[in-house]
Short mmCIF file of N, CA and C in Angstrom, two decimals:
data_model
loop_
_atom_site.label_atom_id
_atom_site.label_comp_id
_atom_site.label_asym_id
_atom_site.label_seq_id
_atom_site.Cartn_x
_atom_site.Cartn_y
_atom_site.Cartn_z
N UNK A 1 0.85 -1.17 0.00
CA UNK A 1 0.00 0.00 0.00
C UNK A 1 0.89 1.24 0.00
N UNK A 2 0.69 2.38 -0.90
CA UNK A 2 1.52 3.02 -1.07
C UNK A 2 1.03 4.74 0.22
N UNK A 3 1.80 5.26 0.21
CA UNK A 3 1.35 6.27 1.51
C UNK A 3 0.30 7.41 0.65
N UNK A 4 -0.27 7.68 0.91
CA UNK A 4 -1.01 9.19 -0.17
C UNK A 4 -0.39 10.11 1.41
N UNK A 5 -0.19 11.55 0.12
CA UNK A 5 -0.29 12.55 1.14
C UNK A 5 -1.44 13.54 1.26
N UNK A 6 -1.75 14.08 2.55
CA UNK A 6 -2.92 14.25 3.53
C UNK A 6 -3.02 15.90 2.60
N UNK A 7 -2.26 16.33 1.90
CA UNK A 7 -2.40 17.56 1.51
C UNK A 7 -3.05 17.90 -0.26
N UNK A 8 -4.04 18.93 0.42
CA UNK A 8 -4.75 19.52 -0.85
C UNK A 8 -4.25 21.05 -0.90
N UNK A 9 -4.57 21.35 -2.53
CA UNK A 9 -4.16 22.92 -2.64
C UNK A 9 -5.23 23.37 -3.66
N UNK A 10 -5.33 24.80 -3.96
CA UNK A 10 -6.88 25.36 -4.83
C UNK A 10 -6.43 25.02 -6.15
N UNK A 11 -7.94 24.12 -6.70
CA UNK A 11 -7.59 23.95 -7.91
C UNK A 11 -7.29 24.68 -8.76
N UNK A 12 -5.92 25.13 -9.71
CA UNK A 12 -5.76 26.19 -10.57
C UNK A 12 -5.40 27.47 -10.42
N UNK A 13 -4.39 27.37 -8.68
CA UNK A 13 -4.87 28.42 -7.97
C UNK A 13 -5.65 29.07 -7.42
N UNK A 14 -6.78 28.57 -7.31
CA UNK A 14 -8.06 29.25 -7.00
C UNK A 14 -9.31 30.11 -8.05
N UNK A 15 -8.27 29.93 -9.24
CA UNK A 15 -8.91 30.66 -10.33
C UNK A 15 -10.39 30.34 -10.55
N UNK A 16 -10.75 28.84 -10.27
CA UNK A 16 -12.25 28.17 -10.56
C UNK A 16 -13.50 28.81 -9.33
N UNK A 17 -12.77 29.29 -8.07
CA UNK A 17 -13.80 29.97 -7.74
C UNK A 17 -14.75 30.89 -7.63
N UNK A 18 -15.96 30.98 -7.84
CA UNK A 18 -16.44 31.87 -8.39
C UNK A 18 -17.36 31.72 -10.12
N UNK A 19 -16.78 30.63 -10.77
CA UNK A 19 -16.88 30.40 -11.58
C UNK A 19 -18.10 29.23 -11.71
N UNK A 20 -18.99 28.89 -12.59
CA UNK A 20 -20.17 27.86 -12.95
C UNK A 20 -19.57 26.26 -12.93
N UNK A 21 -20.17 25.75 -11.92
CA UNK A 21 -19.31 24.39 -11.56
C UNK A 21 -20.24 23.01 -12.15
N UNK A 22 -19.87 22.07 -12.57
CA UNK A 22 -20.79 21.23 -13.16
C UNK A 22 -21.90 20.89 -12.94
N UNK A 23 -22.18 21.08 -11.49
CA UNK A 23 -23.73 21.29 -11.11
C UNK A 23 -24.31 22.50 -11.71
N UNK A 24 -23.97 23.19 -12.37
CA UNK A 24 -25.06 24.36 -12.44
C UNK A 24 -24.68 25.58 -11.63
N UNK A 25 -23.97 25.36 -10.09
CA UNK A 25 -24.05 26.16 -9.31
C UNK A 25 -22.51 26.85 -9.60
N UNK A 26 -22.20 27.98 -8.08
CA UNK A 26 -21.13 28.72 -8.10
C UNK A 26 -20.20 27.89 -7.49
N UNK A 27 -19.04 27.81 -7.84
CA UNK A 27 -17.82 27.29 -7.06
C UNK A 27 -17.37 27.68 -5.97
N UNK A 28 -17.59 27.42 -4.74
CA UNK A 28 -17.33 27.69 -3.92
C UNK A 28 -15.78 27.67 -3.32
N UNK A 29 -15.53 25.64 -3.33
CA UNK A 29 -14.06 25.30 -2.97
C UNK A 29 -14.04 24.61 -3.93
N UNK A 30 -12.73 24.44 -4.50
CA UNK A 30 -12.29 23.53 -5.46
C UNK A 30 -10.88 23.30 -5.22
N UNK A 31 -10.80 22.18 -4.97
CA UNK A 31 -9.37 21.38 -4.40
C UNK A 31 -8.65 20.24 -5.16
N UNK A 32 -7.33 20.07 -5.16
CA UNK A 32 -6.77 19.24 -5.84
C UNK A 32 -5.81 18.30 -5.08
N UNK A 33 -5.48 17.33 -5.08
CA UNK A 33 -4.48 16.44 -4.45
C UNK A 33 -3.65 15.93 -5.54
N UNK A 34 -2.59 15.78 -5.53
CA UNK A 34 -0.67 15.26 -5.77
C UNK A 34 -1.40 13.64 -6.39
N UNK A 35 -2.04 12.81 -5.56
CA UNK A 35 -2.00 11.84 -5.95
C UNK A 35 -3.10 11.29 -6.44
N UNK A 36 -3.97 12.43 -7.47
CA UNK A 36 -5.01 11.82 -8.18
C UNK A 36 -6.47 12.64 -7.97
N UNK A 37 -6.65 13.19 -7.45
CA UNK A 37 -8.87 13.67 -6.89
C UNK A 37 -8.62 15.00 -6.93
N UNK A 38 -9.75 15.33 -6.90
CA UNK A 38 -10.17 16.67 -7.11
C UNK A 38 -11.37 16.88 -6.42
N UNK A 39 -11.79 17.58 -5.66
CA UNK A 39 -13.07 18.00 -4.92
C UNK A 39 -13.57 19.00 -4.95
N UNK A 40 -14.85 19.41 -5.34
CA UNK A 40 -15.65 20.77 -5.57
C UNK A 40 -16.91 20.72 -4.61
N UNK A 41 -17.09 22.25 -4.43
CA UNK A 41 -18.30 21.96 -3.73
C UNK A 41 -19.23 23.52 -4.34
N UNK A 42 -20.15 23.41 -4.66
CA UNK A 42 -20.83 24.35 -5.22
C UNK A 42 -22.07 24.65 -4.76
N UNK A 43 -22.23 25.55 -4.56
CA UNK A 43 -23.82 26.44 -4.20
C UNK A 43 -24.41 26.88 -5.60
N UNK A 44 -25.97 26.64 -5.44
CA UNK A 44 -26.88 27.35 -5.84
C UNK A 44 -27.17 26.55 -7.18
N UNK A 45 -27.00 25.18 -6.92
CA UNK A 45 -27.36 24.58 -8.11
C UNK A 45 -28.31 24.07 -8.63
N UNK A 46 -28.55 23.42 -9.86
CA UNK A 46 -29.49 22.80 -10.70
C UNK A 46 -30.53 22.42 -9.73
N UNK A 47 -30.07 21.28 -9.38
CA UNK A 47 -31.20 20.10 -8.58
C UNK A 47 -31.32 20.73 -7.46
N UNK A 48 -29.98 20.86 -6.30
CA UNK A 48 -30.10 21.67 -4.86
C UNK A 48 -29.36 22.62 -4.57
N UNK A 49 -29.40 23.16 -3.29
CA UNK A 49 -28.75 24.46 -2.95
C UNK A 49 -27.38 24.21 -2.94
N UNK A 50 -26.46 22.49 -2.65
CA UNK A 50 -25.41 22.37 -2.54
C UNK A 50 -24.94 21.57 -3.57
N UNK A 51 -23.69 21.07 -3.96
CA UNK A 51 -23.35 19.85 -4.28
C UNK A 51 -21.71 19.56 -4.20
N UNK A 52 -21.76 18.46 -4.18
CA UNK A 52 -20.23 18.33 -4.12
C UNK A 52 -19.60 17.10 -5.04
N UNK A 53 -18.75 17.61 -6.08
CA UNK A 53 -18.31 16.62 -7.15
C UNK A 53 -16.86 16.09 -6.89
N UNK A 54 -16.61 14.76 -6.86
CA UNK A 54 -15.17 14.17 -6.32
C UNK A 54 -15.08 13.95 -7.58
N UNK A 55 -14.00 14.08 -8.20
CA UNK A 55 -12.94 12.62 -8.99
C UNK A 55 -11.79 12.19 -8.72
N UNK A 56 -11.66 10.73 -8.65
CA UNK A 56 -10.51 10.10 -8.25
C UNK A 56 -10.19 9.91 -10.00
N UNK A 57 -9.25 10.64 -10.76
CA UNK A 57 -8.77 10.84 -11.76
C UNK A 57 -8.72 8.73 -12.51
N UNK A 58 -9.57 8.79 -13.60
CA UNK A 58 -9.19 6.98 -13.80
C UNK A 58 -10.29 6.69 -13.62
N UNK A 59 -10.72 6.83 -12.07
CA UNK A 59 -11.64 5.99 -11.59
C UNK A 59 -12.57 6.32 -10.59
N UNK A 60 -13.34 7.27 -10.53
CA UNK A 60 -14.94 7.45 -10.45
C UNK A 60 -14.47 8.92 -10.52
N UNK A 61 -15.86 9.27 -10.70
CA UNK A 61 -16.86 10.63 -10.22
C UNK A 61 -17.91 10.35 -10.05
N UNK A 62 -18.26 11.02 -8.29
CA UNK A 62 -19.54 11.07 -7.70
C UNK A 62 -19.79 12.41 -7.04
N UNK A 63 -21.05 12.80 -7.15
CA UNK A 63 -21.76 13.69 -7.08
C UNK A 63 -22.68 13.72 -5.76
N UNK A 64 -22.86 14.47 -4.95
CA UNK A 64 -23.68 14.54 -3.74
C UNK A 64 -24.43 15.91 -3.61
N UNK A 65 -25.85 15.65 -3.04
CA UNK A 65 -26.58 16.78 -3.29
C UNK A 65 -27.03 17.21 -1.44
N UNK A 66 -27.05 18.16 -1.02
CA UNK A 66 -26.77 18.89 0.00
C UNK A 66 -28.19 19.92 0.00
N UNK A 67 -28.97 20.08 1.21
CA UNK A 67 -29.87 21.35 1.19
C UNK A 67 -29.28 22.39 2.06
N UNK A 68 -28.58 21.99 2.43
CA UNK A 68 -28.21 23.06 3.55
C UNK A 68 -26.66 23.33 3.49
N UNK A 69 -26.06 24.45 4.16
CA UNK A 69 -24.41 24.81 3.71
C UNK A 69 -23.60 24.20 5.06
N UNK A 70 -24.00 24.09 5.96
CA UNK A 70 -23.46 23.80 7.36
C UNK A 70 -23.27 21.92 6.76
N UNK A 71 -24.51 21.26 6.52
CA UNK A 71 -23.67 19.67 5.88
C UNK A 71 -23.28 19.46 5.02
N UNK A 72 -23.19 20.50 3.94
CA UNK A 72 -22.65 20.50 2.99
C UNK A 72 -21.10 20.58 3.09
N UNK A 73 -20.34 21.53 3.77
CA UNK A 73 -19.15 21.81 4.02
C UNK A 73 -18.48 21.09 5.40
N UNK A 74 -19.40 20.15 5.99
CA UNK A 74 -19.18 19.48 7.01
C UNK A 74 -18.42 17.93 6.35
N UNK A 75 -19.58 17.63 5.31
CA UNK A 75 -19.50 16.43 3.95
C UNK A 75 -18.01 16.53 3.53
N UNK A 76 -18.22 18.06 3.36
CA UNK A 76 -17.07 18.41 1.78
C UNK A 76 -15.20 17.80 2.76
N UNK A 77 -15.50 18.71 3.75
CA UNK A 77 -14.53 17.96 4.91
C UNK A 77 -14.42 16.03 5.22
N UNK A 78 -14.96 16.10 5.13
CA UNK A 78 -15.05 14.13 5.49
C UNK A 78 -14.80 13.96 4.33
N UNK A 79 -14.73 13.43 3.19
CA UNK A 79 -15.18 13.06 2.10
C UNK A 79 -13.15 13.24 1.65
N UNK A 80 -13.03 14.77 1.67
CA UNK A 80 -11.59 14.89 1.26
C UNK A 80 -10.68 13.77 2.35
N UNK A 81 -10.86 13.52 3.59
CA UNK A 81 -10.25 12.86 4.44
C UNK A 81 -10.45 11.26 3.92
N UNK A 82 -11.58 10.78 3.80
CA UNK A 82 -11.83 9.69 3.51
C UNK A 82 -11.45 9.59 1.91
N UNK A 83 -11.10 10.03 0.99
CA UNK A 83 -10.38 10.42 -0.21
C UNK A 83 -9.12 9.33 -0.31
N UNK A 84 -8.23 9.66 0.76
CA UNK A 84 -7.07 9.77 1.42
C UNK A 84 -6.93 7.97 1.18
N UNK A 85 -7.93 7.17 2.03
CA UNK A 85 -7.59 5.98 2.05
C UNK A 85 -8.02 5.60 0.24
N UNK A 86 -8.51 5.85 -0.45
CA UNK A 86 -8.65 5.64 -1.84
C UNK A 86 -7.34 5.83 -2.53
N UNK A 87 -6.94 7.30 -2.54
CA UNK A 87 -5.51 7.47 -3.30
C UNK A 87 -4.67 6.69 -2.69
N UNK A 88 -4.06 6.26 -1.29
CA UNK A 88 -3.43 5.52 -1.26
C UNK A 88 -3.06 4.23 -2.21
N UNK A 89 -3.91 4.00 -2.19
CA UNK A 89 -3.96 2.20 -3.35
C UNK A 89 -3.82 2.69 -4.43
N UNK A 90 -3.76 4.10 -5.39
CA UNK A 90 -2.94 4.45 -6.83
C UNK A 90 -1.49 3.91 -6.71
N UNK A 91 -1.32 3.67 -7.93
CA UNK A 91 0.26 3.48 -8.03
C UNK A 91 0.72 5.02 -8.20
N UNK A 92 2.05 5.34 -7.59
CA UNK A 92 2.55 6.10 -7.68
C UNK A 92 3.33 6.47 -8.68
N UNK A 93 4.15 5.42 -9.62
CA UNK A 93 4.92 5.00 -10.38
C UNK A 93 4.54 4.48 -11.84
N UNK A 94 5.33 4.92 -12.93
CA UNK A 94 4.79 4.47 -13.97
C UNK A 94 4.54 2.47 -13.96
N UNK A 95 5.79 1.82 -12.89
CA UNK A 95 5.65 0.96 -12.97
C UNK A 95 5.22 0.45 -11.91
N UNK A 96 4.66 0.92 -11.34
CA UNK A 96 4.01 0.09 -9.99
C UNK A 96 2.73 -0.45 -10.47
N UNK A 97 2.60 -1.82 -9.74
CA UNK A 97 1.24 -2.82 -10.14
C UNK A 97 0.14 -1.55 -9.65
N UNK A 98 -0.93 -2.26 -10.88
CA UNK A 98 -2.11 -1.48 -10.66
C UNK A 98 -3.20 -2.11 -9.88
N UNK A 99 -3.52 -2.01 -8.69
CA UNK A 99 -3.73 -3.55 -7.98
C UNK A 99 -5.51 -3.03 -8.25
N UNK A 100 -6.46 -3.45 -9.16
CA UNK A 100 -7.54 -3.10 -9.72
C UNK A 100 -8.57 -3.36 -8.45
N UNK A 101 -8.59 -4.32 -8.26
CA UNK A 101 -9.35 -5.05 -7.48
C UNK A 101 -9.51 -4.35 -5.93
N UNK A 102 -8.74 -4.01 -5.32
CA UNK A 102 -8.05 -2.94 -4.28
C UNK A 102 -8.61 -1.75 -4.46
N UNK A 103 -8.14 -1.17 -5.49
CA UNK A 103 -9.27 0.38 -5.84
C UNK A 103 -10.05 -0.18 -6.04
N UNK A 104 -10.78 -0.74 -6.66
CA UNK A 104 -12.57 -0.97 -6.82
C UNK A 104 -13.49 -0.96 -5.38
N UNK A 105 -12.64 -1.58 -4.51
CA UNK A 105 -13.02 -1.95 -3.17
C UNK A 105 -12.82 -0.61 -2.48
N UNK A 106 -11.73 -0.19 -2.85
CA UNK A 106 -11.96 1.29 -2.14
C UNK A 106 -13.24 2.67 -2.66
N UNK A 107 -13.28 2.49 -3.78
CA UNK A 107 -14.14 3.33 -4.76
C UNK A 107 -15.42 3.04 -4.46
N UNK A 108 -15.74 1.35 -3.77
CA UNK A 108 -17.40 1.48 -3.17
C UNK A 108 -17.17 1.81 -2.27
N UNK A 109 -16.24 1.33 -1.31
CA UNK A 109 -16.23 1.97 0.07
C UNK A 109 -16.78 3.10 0.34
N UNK A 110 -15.81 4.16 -0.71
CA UNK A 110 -16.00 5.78 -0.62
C UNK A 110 -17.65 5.89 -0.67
N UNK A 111 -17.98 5.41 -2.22
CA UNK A 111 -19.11 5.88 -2.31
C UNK A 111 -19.96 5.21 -1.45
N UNK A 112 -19.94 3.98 -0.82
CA UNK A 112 -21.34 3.36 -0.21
C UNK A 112 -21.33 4.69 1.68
N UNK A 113 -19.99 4.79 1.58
CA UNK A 113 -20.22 6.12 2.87
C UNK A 113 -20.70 7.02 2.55
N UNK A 114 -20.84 7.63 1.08
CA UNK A 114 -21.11 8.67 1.37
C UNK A 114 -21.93 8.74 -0.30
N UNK A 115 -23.16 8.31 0.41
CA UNK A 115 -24.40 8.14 -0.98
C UNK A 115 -24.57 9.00 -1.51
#
C-alpha cells in the first residue's frame, strides 16, 4: 500500500472559484491532491442548494446533493479525508502494479459512505 499525502491545494490556484461548476451552481471550494482527486463543492445549483463533485482521476466521479451549507461543508470535509484511504492504493509510479481489485473496493467503500 503506497502512503497518499494528507495535503490539498486550490484547484488552478483558485482561479475556478467563483466560476459555474458542473452542477449548475457557483464554485465555492475547489481542491486538488498530488496523488489523483479533485473535490468541488458548489452552491446554488441545478437540482439543490449544494453539491459536491469528487474525482478520483481513472476511476470514479460522484456527485452529492446537500440542502443546507453547514452539511454540505461538514460532507465536503469528510469526504476529502476519507479520499485519502482511496488514493493511497494508486500506483505512484509508472511501474508500480495497478492492484484493480483494491481500488474498486476502495471506490465502493468511498461511495457506499457517502451516498
Amino acid at each position: 500500500m503506497n502512503l497518499a499525502s494528507p495535503y490539498w491545494y486550490p484547484f488552478e490556484r483558485g482561479e475556478t472559484r467563483g466560476i459555474t461548476g458542473a452542477e449548475g451552481g457557483t464554485v465555492v471550494e475547489d481542491e486538488q491532491h498530488d496523488d489523483g482527486a479533485r473535490i468541488m463543492l458548489e452552491s446554488g445549483c441545478l437540482r439543490a442548494p449544494f453539491a459536491i463533485t469528487v474525482t478520483v482521476y481513472g476511476w470514479m466521479v460522484h456527485t452529492r446533493f446537500f440542502a443546507d451549507e453547514a452539511t454540505a461543508k461538514q460532507a465536503y470535509d469528510d469526504m476529502k479525508t476519507a479520499l485519502i484511504d482511496v488514493l493511497r492504493r494508486l500506483p505512484k509510479e509508472d511501474d508500480d502494479p495497478v492492484l484493480t481489485e483494491e481500488i474498486d473496493e476502495a471506490v465502493e467503500t468511498f461511495q457506499a459512505r457517502f451516498p
